[in-house]
PDB file of C-alpha atoms and ligand atoms in Angstrom:
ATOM      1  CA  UNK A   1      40.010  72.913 -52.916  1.00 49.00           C
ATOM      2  CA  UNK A   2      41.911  70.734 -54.955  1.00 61.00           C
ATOM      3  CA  UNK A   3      41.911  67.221 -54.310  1.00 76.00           C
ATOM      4  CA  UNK A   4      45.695  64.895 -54.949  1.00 89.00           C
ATOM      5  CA  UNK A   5      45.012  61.867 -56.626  1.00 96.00           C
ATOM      6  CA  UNK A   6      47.791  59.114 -54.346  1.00 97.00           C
ATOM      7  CA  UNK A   7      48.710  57.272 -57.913  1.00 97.00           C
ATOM      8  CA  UNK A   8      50.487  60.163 -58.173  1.00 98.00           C
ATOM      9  CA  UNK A   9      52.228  60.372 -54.557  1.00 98.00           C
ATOM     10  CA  UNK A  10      55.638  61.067 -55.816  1.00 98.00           C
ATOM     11  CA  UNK A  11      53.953  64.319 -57.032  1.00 97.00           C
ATOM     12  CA  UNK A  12      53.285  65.306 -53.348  1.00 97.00           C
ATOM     13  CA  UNK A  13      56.437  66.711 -51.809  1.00 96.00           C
ATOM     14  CA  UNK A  14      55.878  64.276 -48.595  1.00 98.00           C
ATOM     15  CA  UNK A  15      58.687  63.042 -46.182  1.00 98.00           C
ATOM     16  CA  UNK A  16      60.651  59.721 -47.624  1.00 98.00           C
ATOM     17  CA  UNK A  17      61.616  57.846 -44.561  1.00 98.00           C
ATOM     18  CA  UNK A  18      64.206  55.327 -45.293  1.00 98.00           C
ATOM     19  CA  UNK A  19      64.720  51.684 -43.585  1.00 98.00           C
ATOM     20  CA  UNK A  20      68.608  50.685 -43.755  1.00 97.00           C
ATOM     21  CA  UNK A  21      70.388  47.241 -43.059  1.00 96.00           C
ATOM     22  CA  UNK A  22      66.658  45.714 -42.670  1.00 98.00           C
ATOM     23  CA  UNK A  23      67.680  42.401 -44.276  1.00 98.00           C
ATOM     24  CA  UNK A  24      70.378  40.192 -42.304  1.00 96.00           C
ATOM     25  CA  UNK A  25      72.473  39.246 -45.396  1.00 95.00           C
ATOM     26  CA  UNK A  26      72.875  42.328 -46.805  1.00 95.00           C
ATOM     27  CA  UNK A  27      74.336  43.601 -43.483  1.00 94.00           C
ATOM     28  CA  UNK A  28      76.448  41.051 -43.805  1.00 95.00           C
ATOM     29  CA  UNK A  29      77.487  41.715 -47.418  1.00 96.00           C
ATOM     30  CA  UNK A  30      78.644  45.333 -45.846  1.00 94.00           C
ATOM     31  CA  UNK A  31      80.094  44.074 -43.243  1.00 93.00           C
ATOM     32  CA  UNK A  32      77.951  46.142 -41.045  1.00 92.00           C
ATOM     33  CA  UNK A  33      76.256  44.687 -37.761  1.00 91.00           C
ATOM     34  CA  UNK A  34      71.916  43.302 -37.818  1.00 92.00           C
ATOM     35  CA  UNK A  35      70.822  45.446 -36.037  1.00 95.00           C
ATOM     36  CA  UNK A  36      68.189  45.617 -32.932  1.00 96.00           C
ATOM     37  CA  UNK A  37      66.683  48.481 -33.438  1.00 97.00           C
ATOM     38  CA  UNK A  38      65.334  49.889 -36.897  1.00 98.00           C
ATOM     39  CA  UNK A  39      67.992  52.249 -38.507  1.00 97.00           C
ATOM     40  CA  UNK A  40      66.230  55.094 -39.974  1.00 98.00           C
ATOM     41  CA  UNK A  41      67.628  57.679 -42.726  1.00 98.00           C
ATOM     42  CA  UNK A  42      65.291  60.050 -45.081  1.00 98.00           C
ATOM     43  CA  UNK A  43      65.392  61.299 -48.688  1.00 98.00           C
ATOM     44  CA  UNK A  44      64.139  64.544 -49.948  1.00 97.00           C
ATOM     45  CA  UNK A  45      61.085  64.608 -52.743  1.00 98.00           C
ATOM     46  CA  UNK A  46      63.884  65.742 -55.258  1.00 98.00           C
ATOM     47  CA  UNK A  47      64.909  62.139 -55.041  1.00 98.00           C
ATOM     48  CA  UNK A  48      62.136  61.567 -56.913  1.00 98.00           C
ATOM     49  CA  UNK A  49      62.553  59.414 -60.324  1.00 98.00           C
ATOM     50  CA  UNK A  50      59.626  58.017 -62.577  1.00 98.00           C
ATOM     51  CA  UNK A  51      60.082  55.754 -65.257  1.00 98.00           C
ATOM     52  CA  UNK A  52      61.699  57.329 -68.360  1.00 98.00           C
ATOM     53  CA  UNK A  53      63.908  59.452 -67.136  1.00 98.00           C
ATOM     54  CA  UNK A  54      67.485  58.439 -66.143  1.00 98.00           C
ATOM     55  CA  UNK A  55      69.211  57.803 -62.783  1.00 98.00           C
ATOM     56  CA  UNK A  56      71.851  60.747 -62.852  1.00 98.00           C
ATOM     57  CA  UNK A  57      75.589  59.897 -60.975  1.00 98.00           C
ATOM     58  CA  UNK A  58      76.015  62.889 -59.064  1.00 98.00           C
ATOM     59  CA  UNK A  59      79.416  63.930 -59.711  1.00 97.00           C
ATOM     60  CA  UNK A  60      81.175  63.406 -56.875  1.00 98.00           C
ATOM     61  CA  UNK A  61      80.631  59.722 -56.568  1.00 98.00           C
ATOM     62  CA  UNK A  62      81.940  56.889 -58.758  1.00 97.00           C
ATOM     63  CA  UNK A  63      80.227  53.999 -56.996  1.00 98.00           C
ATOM     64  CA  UNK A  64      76.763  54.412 -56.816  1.00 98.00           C
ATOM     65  CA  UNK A  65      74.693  51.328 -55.681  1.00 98.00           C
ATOM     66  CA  UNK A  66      71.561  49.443 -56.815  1.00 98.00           C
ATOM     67  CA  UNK A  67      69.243  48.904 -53.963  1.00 98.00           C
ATOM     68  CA  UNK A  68      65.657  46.919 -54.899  1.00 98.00           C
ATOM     69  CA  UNK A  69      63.233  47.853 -52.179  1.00 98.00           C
ATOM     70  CA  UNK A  70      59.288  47.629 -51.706  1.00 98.00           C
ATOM     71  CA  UNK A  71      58.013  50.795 -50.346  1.00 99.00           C
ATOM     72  CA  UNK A  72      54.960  51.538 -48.699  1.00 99.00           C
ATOM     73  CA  UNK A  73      53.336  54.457 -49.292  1.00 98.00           C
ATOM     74  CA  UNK A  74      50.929  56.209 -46.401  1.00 98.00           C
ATOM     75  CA  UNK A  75      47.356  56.586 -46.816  1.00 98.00           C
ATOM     76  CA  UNK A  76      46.496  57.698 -43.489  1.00 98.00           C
ATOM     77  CA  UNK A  77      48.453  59.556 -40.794  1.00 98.00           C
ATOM     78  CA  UNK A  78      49.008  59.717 -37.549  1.00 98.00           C
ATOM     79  CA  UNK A  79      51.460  59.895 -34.443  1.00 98.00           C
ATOM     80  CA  UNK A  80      52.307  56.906 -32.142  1.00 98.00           C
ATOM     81  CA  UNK A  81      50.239  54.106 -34.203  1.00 98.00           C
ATOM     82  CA  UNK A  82      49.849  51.066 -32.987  1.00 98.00           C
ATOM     83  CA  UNK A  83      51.391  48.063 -34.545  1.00 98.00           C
ATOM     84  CA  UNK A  84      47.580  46.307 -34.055  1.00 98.00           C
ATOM     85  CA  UNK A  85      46.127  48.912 -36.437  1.00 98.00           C
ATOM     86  CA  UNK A  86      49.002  50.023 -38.706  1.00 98.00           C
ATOM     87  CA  UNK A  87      47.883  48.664 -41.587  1.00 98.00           C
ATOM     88  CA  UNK A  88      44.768  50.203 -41.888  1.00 98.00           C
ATOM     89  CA  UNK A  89      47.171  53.451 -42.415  1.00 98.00           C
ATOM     90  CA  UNK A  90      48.597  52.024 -45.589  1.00 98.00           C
ATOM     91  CA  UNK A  91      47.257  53.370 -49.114  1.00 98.00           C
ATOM     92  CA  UNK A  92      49.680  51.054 -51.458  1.00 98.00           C
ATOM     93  CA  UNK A  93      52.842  49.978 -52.253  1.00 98.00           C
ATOM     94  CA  UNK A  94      55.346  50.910 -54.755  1.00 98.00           C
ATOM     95  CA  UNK A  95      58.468  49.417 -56.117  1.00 98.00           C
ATOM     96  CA  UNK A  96      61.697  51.779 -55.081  1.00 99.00           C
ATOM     97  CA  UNK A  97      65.150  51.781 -55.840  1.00 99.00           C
ATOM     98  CA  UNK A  98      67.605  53.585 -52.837  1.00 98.00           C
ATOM     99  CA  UNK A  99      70.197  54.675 -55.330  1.00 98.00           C
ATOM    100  CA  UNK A 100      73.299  54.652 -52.849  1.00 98.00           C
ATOM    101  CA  UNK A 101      76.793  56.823 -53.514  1.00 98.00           C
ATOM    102  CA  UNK A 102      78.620  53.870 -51.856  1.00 98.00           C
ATOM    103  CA  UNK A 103      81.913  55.629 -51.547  1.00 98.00           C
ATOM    104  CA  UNK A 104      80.499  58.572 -50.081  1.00 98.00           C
ATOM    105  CA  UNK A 105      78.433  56.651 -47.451  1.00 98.00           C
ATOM    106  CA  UNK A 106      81.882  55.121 -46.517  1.00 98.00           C
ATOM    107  CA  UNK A 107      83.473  58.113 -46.170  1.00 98.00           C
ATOM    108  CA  UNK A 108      80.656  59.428 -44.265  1.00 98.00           C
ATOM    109  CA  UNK A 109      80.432  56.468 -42.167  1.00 96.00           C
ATOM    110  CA  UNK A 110      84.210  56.620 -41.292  1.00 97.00           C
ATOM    111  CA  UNK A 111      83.881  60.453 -40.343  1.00 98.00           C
ATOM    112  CA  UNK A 112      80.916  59.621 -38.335  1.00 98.00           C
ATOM    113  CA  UNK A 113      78.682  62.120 -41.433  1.00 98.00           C
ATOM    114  CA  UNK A 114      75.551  61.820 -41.843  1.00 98.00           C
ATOM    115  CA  UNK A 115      74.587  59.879 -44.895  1.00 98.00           C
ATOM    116  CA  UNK A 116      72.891  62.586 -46.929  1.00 98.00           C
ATOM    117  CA  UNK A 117      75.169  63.449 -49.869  1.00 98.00           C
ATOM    118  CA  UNK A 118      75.560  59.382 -49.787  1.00 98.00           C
ATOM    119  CA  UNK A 119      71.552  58.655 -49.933  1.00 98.00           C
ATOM    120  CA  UNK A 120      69.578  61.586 -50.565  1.00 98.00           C
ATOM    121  CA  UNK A 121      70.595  63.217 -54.612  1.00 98.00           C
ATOM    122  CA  UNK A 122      68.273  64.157 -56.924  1.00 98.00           C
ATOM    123  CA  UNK A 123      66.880  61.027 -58.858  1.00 98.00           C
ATOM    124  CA  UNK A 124      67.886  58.628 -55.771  1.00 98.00           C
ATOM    125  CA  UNK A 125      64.491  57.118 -55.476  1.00 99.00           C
ATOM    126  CA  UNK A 126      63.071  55.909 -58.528  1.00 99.00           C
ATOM    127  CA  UNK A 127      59.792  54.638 -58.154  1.00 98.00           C
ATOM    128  CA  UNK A 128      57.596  52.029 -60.064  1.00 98.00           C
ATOM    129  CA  UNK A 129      53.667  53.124 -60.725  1.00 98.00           C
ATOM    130  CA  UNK A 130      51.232  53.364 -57.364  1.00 98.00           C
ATOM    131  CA  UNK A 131      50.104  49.848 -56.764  1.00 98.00           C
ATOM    132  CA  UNK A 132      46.786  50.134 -54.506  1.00 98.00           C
ATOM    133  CA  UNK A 133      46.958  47.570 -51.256  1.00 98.00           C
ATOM    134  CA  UNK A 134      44.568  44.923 -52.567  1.00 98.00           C
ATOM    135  CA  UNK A 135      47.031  44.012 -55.225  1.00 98.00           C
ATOM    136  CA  UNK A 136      49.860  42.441 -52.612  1.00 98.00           C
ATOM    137  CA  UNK A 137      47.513  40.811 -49.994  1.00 98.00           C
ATOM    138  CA  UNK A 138      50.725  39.747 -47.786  1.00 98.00           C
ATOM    139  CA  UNK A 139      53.216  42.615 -48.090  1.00 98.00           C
ATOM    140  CA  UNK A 140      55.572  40.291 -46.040  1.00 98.00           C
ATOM    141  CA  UNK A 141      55.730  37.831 -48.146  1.00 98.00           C
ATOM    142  CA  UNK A 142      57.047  38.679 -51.420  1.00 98.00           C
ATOM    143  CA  UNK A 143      59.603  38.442 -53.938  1.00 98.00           C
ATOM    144  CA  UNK A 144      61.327  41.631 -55.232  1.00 98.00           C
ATOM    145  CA  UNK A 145      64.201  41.469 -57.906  1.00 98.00           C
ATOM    146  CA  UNK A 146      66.501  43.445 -60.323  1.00 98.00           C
ATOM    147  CA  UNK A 147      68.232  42.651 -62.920  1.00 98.00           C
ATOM    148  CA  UNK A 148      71.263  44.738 -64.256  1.00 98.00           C
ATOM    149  CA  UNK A 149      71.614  44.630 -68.092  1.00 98.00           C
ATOM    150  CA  UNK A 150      69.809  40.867 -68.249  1.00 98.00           C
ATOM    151  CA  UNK A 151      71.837  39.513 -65.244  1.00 98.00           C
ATOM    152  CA  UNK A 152      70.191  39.233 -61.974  1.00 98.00           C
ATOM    153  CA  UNK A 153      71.713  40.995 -59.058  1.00 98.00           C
ATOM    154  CA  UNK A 154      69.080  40.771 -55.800  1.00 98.00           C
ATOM    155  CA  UNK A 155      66.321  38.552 -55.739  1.00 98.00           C
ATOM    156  CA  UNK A 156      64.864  38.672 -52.009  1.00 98.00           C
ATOM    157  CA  UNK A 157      61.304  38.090 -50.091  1.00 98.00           C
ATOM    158  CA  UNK A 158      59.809  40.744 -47.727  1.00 98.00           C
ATOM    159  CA  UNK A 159      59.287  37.372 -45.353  1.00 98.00           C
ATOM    160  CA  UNK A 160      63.130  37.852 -44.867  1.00 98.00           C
ATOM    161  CA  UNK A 161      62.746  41.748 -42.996  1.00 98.00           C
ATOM    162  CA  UNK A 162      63.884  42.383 -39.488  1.00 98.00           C
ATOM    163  CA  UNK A 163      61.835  44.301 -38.761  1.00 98.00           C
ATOM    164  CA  UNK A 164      57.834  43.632 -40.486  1.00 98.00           C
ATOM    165  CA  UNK A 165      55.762  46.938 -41.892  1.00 98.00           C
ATOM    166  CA  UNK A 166      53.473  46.883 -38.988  1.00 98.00           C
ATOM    167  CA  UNK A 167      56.685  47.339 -36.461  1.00 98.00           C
ATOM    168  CA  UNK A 168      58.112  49.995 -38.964  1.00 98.00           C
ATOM    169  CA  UNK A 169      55.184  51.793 -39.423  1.00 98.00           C
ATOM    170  CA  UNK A 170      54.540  52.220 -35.261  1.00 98.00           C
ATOM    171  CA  UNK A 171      58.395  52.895 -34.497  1.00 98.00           C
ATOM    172  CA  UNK A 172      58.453  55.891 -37.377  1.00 98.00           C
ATOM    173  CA  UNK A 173      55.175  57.109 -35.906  1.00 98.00           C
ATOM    174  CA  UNK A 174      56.398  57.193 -32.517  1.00 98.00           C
ATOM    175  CA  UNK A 175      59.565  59.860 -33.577  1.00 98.00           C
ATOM    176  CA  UNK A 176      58.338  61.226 -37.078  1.00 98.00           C
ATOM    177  CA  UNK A 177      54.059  62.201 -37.368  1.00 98.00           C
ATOM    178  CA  UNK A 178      53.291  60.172 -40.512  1.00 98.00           C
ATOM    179  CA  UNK A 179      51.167  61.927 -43.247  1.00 98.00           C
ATOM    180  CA  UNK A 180      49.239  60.932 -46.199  1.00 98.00           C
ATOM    181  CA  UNK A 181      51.118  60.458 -49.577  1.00 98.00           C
ATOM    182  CA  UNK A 182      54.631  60.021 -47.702  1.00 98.00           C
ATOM    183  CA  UNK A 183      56.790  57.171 -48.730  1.00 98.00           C
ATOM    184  CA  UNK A 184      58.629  54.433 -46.283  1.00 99.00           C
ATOM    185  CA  UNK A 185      61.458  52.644 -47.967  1.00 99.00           C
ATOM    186  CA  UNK A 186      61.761  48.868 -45.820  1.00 98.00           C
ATOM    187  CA  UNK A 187      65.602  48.052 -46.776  1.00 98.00           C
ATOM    188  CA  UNK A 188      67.157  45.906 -49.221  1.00 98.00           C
ATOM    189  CA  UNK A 189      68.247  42.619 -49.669  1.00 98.00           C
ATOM    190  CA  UNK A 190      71.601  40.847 -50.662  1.00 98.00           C
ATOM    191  CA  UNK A 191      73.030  41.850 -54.171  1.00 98.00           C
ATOM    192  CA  UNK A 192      73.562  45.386 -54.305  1.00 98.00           C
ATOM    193  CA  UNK A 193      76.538  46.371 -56.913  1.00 98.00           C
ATOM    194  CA  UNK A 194      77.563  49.482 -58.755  1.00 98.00           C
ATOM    195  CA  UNK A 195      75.791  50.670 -61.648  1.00 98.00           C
ATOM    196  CA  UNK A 196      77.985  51.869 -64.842  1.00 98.00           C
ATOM    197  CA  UNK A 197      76.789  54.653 -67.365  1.00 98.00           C
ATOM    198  CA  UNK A 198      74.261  53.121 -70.101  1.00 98.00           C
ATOM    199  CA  UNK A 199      73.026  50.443 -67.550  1.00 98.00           C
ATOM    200  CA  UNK A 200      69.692  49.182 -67.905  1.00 98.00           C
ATOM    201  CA  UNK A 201      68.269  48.296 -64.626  1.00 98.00           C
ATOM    202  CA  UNK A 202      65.006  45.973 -65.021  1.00 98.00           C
ATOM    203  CA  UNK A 203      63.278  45.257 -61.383  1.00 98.00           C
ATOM    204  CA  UNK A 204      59.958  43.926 -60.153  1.00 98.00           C
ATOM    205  CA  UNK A 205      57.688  42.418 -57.292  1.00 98.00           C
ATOM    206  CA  UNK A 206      56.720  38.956 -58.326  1.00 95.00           C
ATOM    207  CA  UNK A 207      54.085  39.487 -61.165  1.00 93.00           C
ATOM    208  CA  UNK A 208      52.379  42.429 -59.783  1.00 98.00           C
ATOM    209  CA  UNK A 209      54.811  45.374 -60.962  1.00 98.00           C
ATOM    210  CA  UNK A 210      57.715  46.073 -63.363  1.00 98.00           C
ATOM    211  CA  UNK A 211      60.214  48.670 -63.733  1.00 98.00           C
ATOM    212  CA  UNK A 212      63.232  49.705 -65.932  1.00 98.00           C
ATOM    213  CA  UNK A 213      65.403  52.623 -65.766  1.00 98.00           C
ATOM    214  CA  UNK A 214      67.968  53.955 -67.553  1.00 98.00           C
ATOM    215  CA  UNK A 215      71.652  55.043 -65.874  1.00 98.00           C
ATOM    216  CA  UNK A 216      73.170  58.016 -66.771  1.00 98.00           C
ATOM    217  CA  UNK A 217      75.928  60.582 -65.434  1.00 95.00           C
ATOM    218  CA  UNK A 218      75.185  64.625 -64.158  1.00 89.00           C
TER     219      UNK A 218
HETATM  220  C1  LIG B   1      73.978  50.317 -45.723  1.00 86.53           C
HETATM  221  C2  LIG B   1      72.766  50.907 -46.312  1.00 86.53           C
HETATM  222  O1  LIG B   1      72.905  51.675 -47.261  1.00 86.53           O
HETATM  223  C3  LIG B   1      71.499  50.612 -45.688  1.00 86.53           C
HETATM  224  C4  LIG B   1      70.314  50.553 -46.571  1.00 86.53           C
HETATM  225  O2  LIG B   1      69.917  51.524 -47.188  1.00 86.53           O
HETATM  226  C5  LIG B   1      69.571  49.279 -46.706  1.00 86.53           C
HETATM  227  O3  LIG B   1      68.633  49.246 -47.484  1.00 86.53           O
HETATM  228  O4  LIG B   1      69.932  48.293 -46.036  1.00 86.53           O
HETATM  229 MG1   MG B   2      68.429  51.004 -48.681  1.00 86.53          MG
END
């Protein structure tokens, strides 16, 4: 038997369930209502992106969006969990990036699509290194930024989420069984902007992770 090392989750092929319009002011930037009840979307593992390799544009899209988000990657599965013991089904954390086709999603959102084409193209999901839980003690409480070619674009706290990890982790359970190595995306915060051709986007979580990838076009 051959035993998967969860550094490596991306490496996996697990489920990556995505949290959208989790952070008031950045449903207000869109225009779109806060919701009461988490609004869930998924990516496939081809969305996959490490460091050194390039966001790719798909083609049909000329607005794709920047959007900084912690993720938190499963250690532990399970069906139904309860929001008292969540936690203890969490391996780590990484820093993601829900590369958006914004013109697309609108589209889709007008036609009452669903938001695949818009969220779910290959390199979509870039992802910083594994960071194991002891390393962010409060997952609610801290800062994630990017910065777009020097400037700053988003620069939010997890303390401002709807909806906490422990809530997210029991209300995904309850619809979609949760399995070790797969990835939950908790939403982004205010800031999000298109990315141009040659951008470098630079992006961390306080001092406990860095990331920076390149933007280029299929
Ligand atoms: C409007 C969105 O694309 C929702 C989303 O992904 C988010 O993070 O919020
Ligand atoms: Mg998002």
């Amino acid at each position: 038997m051959t035993s998967r090392n969860i550094s490596r989750f991306w490496e996996w092929g697990k489920k990556i369930i995505c949290v959208g319009r989790n952070y008031a002011d950045h449903a207000k930037e869109l225009n779109n209502i806060v919701p009461t009840e988490p609004v869930l979307f998924l990516k496939t593992p081809s969305a996959y992106l490490t460091e050194g390799s390039p966001i790719l544009i798909p083609k049909y899209s000329n607005s794709v969006h920047h959007e900084i988000e912690l993720g938190v990657v499963i250690g532990k599965g399970g069906t139904a969990i309860p929001q008292s013991s969540a936690m203890q089904h969490v391996a780590g954390y990484a820093l993601c990036l829900d590369m958006t086709a914004r013109d697309v999603q609108d589209d889709c959102k007008s036609k009452g699509l669903p938001w695949t084409l818009a969220k779910a193209f290959n390199t979509s999901c870039p992802v910083s290194e594994f960071i194991p839980k002891e390393r962010i003690p409060d997952p609610g409480n801290v800062k994630i930024w990017l910065n777009v070619n020097g400037q700053m674009r988003q620069n939010g706290c997890t303390s401002q989420m709807i909806f906490s990890i422990p809530f997210l982790i029991s209300y995904i359970s309850e619809i979609i069984t949760l399995e070790e190595g797969d990835l939950i995306l908790t939403g982004t915060p205010k800031g999000v902007s298109a990315v141009q051709v040659h951008d470098e986007l630079h992006a961390g979580i306080d001092d406990v992770v860095s990331m920076t990838f390149k933007v280029g076009r299929l």
